[in-house]
PDB file of C-alpha atoms (C1' of nucleotides) in Angstrom:
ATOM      1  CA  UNK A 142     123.086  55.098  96.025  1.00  0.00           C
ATOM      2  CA  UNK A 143     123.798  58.758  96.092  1.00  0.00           C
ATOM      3  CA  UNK A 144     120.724  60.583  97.688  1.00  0.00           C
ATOM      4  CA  UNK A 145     120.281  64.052  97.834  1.00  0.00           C
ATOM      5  CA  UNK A 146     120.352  65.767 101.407  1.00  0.00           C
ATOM      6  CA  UNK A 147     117.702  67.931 103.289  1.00  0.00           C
ATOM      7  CA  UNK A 148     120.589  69.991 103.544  1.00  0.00           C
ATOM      8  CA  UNK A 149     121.126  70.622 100.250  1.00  0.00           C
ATOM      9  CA  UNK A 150     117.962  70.727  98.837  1.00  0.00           C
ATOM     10  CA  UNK A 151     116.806  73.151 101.681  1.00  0.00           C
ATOM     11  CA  UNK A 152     116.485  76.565 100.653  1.00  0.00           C
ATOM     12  CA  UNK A 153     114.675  75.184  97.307  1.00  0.00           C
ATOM     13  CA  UNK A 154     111.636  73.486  98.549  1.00  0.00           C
ATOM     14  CA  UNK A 155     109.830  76.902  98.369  1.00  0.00           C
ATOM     15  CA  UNK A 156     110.851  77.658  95.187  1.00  0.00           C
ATOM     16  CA  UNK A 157     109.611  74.054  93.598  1.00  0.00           C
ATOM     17  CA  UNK A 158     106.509  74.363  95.389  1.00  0.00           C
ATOM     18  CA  UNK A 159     105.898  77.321  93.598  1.00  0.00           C
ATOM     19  CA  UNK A 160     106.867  76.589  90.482  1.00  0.00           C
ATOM     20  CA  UNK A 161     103.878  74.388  90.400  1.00  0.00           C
ATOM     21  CA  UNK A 162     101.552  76.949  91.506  1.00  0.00           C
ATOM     22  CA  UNK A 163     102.475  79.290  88.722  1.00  0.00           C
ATOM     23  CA  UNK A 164      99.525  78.263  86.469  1.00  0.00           C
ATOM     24  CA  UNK A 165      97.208  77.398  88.490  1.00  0.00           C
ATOM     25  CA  UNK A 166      96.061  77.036  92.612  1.00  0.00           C
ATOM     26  CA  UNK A 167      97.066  73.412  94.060  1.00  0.00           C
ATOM     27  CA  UNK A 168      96.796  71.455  97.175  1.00  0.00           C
ATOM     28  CA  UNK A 169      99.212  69.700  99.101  1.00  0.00           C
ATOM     29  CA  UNK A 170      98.649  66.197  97.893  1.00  0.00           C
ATOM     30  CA  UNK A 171      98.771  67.001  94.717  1.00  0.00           C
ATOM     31  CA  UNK A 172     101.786  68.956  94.745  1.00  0.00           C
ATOM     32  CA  UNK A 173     103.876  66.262  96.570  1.00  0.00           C
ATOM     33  CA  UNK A 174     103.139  64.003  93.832  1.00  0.00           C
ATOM     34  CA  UNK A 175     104.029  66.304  91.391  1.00  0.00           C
ATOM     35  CA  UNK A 176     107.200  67.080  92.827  1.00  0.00           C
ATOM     36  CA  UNK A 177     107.864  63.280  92.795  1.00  0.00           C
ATOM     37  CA  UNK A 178     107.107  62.591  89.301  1.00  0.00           C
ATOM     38  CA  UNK A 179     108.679  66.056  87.874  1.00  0.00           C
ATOM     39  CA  UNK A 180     111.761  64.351  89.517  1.00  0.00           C
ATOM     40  CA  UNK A 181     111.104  61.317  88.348  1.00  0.00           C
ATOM     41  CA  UNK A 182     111.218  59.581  91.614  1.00  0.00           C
ATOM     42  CA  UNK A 183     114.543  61.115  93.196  1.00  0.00           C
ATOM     43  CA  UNK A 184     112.907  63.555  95.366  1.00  0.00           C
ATOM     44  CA  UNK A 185     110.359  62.873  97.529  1.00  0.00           C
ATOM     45  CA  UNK A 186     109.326  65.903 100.371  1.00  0.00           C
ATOM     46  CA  UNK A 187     108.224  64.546 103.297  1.00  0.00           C
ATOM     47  CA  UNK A 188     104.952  65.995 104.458  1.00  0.00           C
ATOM     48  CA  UNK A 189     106.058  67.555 107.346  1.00  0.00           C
ATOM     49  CA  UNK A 190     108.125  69.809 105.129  1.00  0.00           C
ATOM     50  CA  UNK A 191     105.901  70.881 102.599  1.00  0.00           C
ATOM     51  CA  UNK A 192     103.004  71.517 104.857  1.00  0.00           C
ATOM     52  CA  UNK A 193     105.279  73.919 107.038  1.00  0.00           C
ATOM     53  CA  UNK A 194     106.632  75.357 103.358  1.00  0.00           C
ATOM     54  CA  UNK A 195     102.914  76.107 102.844  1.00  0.00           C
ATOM     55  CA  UNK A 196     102.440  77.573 106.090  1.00  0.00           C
ATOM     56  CA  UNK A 197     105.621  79.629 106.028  1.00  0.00           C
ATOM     57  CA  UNK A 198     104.563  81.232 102.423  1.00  0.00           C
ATOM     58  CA  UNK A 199     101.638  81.856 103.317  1.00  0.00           C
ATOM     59  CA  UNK A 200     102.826  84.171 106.506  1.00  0.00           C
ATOM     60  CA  UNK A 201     105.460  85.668 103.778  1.00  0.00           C
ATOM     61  CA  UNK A 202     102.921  86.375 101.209  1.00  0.00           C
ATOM     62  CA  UNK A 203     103.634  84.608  98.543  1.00  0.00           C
ATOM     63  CA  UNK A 204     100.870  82.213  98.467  1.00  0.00           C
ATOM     64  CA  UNK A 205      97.081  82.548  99.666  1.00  0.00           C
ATOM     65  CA  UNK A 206      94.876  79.727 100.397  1.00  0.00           C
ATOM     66  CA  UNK A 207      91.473  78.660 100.095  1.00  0.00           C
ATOM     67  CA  UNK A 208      88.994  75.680 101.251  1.00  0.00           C
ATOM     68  CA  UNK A 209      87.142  73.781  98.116  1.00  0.00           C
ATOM     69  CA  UNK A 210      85.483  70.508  98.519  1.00  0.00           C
ATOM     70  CA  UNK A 211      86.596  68.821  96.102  1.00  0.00           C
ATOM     71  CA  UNK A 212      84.840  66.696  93.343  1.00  0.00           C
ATOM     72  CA  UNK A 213      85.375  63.315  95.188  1.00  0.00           C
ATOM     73  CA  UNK A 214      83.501  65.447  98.350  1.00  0.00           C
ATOM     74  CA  UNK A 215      86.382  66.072 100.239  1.00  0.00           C
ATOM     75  CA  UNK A 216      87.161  69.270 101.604  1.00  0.00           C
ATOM     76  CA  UNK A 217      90.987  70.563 100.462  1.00  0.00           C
ATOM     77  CA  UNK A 218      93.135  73.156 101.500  1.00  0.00           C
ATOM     78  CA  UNK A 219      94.049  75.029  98.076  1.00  0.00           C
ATOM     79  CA  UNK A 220      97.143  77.241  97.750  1.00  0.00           C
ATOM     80  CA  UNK A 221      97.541  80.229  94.974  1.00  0.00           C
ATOM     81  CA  UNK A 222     100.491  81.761  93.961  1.00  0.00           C
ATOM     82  CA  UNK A 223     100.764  85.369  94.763  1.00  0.00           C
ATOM     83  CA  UNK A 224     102.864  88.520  92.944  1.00  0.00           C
ATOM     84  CA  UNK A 225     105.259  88.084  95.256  1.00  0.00           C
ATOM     85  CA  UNK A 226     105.738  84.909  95.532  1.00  0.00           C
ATOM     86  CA  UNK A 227     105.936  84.805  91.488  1.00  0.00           C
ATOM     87  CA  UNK A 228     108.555  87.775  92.534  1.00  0.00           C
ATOM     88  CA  UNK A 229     110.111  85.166  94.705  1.00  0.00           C
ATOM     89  CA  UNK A 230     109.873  82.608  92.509  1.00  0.00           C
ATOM     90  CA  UNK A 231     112.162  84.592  89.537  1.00  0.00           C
ATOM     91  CA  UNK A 232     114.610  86.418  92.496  1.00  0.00           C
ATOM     92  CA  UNK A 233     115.392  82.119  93.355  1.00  0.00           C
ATOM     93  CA  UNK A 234     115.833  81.007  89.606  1.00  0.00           C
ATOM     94  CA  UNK A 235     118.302  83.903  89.435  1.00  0.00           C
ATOM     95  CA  UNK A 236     119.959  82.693  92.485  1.00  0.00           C
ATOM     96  CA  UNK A 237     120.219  79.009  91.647  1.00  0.00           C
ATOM     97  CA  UNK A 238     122.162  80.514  88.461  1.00  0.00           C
ATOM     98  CA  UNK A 239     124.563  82.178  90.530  1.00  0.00           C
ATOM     99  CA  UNK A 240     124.961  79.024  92.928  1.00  0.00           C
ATOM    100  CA  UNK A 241     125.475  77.133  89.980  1.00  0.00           C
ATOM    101  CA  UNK A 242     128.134  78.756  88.685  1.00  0.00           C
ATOM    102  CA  UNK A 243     129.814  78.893  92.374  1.00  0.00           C
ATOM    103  CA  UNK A 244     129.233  75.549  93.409  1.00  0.00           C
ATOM    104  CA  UNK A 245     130.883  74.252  90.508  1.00  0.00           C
ATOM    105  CA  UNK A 246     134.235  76.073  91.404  1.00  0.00           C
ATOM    106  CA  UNK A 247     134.599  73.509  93.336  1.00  0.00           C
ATOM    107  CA  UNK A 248     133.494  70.438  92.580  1.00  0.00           C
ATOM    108  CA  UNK A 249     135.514  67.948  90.186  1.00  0.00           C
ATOM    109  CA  UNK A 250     133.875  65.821  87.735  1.00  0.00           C
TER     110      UNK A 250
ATOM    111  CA  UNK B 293     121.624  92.261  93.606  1.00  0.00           C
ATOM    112  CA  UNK B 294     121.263  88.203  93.640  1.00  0.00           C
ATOM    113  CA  UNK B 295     122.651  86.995  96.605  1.00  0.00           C
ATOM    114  CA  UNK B 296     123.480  83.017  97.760  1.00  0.00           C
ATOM    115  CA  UNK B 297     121.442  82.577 100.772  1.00  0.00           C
ATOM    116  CA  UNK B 298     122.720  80.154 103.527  1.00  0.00           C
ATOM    117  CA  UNK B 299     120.183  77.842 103.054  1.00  0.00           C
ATOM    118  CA  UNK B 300     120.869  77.084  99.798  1.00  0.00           C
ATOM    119  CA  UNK B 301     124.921  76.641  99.909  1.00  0.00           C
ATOM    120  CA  UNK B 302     123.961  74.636 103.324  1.00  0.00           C
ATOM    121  CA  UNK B 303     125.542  71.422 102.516  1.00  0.00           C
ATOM    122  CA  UNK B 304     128.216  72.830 100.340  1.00  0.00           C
ATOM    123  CA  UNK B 305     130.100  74.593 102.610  1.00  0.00           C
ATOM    124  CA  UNK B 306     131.461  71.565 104.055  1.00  0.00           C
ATOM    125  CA  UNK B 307     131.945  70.122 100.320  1.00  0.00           C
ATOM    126  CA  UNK B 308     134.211  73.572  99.234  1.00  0.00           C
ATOM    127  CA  UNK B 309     136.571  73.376 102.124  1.00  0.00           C
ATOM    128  CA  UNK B 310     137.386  69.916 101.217  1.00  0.00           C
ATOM    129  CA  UNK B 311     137.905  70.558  98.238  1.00  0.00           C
ATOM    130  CA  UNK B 312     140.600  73.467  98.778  1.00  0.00           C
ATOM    131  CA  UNK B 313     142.538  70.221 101.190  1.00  0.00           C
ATOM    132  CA  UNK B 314     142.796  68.217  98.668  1.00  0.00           C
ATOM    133  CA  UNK B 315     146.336  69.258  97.161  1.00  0.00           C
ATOM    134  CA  UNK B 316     147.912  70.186 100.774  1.00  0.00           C
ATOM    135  CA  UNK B 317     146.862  71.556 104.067  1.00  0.00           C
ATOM    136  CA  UNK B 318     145.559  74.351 105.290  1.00  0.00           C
ATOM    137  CA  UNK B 319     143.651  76.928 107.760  1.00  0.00           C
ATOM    138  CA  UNK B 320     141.214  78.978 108.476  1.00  0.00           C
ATOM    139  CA  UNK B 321     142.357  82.555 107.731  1.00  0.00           C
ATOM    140  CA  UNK B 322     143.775  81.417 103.924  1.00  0.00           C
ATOM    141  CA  UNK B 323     140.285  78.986 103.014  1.00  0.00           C
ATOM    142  CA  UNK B 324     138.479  81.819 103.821  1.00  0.00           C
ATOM    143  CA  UNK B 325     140.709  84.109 101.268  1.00  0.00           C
ATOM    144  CA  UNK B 326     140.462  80.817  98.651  1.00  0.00           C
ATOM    145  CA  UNK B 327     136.592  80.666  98.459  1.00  0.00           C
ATOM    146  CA  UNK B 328     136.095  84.218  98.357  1.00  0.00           C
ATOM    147  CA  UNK B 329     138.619  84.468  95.161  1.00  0.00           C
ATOM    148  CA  UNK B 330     137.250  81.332  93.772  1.00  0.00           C
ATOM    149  CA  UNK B 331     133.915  82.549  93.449  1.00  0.00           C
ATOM    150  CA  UNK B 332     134.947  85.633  92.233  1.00  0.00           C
ATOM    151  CA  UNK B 333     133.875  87.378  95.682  1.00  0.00           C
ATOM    152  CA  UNK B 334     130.411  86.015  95.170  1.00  0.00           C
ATOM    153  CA  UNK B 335     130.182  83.526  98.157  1.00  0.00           C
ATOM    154  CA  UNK B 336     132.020  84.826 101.266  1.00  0.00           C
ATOM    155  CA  UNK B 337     132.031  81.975 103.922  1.00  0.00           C
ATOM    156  CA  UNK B 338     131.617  83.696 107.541  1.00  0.00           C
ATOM    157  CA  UNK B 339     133.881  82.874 109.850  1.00  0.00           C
ATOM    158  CA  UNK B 340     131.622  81.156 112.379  1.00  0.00           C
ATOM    159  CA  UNK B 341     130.590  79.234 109.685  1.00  0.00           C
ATOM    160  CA  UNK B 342     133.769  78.003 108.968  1.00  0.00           C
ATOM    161  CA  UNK B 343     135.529  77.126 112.305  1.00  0.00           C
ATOM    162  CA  UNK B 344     132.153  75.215 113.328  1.00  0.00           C
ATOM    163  CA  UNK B 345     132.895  72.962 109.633  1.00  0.00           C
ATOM    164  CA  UNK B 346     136.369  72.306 110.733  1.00  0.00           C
ATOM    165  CA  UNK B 347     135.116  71.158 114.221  1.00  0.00           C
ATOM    166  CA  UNK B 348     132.569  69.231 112.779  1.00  0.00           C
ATOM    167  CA  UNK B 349     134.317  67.689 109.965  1.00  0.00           C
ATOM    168  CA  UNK B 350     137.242  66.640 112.165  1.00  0.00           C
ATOM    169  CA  UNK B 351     134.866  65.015 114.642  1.00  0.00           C
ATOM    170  CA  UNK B 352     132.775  63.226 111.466  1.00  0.00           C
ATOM    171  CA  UNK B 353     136.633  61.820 111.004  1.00  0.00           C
ATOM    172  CA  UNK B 354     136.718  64.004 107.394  1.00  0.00           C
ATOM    173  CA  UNK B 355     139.951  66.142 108.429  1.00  0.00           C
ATOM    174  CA  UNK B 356     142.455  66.002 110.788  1.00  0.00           C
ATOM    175  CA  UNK B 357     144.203  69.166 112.579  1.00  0.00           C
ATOM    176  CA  UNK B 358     147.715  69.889 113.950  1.00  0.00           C
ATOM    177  CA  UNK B 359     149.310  72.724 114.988  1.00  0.00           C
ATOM    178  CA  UNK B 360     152.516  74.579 114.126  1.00  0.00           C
ATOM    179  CA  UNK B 361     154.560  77.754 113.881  1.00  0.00           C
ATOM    180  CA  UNK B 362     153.828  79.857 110.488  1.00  0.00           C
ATOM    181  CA  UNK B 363     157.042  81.478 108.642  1.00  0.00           C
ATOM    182  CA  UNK B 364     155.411  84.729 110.530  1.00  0.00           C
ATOM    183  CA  UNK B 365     156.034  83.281 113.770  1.00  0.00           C
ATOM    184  CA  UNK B 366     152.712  82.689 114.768  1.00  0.00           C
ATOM    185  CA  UNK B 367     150.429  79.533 115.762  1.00  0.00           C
ATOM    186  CA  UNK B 368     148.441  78.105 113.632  1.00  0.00           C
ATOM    187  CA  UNK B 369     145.595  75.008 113.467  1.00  0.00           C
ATOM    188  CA  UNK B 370     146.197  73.063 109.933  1.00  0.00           C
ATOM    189  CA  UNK B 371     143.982  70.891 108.901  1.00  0.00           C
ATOM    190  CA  UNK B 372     144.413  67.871 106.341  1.00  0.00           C
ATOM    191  CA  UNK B 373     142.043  65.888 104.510  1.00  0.00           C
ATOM    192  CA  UNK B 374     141.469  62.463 105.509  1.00  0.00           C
ATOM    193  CA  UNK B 375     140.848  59.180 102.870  1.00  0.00           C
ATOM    194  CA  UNK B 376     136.983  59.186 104.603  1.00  0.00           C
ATOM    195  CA  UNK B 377     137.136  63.234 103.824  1.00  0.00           C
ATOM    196  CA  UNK B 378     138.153  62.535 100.190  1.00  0.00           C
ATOM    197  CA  UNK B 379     135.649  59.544  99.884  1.00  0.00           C
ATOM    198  CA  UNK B 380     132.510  62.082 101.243  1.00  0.00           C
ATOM    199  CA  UNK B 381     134.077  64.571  98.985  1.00  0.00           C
ATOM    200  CA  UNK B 382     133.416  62.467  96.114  1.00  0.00           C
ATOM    201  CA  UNK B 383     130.285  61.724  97.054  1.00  0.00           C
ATOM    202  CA  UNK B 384     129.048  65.242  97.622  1.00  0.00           C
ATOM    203  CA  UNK B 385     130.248  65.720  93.775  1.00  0.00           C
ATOM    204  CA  UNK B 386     127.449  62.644  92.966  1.00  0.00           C
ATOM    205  CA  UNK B 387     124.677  64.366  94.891  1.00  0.00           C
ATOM    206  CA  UNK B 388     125.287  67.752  93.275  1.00  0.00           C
ATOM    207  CA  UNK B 389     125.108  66.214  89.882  1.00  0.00           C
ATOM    208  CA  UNK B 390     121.808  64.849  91.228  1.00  0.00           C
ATOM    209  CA  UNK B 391     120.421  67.809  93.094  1.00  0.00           C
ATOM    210  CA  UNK B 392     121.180  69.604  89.519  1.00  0.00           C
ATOM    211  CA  UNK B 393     118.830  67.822  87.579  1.00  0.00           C
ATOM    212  CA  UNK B 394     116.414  67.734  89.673  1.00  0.00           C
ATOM    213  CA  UNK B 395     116.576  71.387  90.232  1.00  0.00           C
ATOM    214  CA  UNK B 396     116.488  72.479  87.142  1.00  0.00           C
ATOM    215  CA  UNK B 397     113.135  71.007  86.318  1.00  0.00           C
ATOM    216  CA  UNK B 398     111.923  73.394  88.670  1.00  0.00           C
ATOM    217  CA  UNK B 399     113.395  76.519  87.526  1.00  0.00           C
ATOM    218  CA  UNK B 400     112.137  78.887  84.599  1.00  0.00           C
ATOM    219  CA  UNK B 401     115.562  80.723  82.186  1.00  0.00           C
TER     220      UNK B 401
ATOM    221  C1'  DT C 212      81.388  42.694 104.787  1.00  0.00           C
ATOM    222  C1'  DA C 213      85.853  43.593 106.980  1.00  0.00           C
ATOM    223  C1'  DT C 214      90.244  45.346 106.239  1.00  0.00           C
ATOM    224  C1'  DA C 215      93.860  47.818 103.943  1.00  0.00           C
ATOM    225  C1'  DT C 216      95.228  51.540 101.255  1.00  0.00           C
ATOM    226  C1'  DT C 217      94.981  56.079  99.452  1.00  0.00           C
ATOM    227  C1'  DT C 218      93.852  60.688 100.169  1.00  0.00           C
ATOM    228  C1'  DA C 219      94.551  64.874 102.883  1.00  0.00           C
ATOM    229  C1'  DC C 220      95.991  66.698 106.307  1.00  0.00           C
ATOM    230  C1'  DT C 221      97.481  68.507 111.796  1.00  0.00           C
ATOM    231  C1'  DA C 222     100.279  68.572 116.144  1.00  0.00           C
ATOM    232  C1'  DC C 223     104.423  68.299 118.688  1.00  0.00           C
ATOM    233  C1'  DG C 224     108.971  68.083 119.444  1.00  0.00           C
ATOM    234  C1'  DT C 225     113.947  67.611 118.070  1.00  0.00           C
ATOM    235  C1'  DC C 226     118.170  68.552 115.552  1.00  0.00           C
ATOM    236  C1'  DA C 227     121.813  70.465 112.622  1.00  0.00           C
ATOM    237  C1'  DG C 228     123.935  74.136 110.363  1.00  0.00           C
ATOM    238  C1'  DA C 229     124.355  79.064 109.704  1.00  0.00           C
ATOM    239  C1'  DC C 230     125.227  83.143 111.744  1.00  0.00           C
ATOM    240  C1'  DA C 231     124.932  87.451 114.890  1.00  0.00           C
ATOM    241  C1'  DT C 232     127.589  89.373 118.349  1.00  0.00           C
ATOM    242  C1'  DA C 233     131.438  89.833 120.898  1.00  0.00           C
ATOM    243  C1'  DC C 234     135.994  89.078 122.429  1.00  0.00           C
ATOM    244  C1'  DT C 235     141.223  87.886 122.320  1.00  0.00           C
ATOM    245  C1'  DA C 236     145.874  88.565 120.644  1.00  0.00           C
ATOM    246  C1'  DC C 237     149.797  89.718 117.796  1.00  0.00           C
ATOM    247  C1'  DG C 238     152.448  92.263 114.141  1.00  0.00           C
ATOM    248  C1'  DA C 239     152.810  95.927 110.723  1.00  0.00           C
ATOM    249  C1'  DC C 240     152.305 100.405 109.438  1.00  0.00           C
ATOM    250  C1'  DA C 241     151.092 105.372 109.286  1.00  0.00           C
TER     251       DA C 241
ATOM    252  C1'  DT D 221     148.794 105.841 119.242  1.00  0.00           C
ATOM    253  C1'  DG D 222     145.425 103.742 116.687  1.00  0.00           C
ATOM    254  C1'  DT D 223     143.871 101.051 113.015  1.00  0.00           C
ATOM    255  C1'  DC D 224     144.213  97.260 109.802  1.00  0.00           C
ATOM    256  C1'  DG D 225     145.199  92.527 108.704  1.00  0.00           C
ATOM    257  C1'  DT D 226     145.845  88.044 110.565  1.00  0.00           C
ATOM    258  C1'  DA D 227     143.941  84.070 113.133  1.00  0.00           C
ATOM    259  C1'  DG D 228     141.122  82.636 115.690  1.00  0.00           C
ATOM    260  C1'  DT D 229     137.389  81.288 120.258  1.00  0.00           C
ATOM    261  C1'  DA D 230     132.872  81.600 122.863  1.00  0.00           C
ATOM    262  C1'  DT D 231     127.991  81.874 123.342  1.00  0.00           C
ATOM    263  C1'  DG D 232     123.569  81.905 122.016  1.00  0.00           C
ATOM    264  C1'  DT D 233     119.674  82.285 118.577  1.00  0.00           C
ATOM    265  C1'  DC D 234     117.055  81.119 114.480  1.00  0.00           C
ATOM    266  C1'  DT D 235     115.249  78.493 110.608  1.00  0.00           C
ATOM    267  C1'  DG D 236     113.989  74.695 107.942  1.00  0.00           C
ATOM    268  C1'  DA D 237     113.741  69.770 107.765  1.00  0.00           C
ATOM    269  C1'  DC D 238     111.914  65.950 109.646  1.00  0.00           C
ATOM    270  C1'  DG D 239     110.693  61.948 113.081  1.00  0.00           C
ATOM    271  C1'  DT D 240     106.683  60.320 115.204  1.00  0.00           C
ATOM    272  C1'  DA D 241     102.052  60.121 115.812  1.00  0.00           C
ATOM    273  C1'  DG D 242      97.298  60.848 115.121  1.00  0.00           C
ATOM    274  C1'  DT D 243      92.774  62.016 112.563  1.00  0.00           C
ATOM    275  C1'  DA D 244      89.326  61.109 109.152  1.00  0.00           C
ATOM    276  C1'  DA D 245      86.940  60.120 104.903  1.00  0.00           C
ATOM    277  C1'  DA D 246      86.847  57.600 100.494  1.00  0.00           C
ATOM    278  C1'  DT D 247      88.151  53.726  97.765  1.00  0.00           C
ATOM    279  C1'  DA D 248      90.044  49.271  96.662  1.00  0.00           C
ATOM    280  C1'  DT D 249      90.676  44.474  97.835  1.00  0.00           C
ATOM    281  C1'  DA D 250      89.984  39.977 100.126  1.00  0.00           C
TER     282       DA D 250
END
DNA sequence: TATATTTACTACGTCAGACATACTACGACA
DNA sequence: TGTCGTAGTATGTCTGACGTAGTAAATATA
C-alpha cells in the first residue's frame, strides 16, 4: 500500500498543525487525533514530531502556550495560534499552490 | 515572493530526476537546465543537491551511470534509469496523489 | 480489585536529505 | 587576459522526523 513519506510530508506538519489552531487554542492530544481523522486515517504524526513542531513554533512565534487543567482534572499544555503564525500559515497555503503546480510537471498519471 | 522551500520538495527531488530518465539518458549539467525550464524557473535544483541524488539513487539500485566522451570532447557521467528506478518512480506518482489529498484538507484558497 | 488502555506528555539520541562553501578543469569568447 | 558557461567533486553543517524509552494520572475491563 502506497504510504506517504516523512520526507514528503515534512515541511507541512507545521502548517497542518496550525490549521487546526486557527479557531481556537488546542493541545497536543487533541490535535494528533484531529490530524488523523481530517485525513481520514492516512496520516498519522508520530508524537515525537508534533511535540518538537510545537516546540519549534513556539521559539518562531507563531504559537504561544498555556497550562489549563482540564475538565477531566488533568493538567494540559495548550497551544494558540499567533499573527504570525496565521502569517505563516497563508505564506505555506500559497506555497503548496506553487509546489503543486511544479510537482506535477513531472509526475505522470 | 512564494518560494518552494527544501523541505517541502524533499522527497521529490529524487522523483523529478527520474522522471527526466525516463525517455533516454542523461547528466548532471542538462537535468539541472530541464527542471529549471520545466518549472518555468520556479524550482532550481542546487547542484549539491543533485549529484548527492545521483549517488544515492545509483546506490538504492534506481539508476545506473557510465561514462563517455560528449560531441564537445569532454567527459561526462550518464546516468540511466533502471526497471527498480521506473517501478519507485511509479510509486512516488501514488504517494503524491495521496499526500495531495491529504494536504489539501489542511490548506485554506 | 487488579490490570490494561487511554490520555498527555518528556528525554535522548540517530539519521537522511538539503545545502553552504569552496575548489577543479576545460573551452569559448570578448 | 579574464570571465562565462559547462561539468562536476569534496567537506561539513543543519533541520526535521522519528526510534526508543519512560512518566503519570484517569478510565475501562476482567
Amino acid at each position: 500500500m502506497t504510504e506517504i513519506s516523512s520526507d514528503v510530508i515534512r515541511g507541512y506538519n507545521d502548517t497542518m498543525i496550525l490549521y487546526l489552531l486557527l479557531d481556537q487554542p488546542s493541545y497536543g492530544y487533541e490535535i494528533s487525533k484531529q490530524i488523523r481523522e481530517l485525513s481520514d486515517g492516512k496520516y498519522v504524526i508520530k508524537e515525537t514530531t508534533l511535540y518538537s513542531a510545537f516546540t519549534r513554533m513556539e521559539k518562531n512565534g507563531y504559537i504561544t502556550s498555556f497550562s489549563q487543567v482540564a475538565e477531566n482534572g488533568k493538567r494540559r499544555t495548550y497551544y494558540r495560534i499567533t499573527e504570525a503564525g496565521i502569517q505563516f500559515y497563508h505564506d505555506k497555503c500559497d506555497e503548496w499552490q506553487l509546489t503543486q503546480e511544479v510537482v506535477e510537471k513531472f509526475i505522470t498519471h
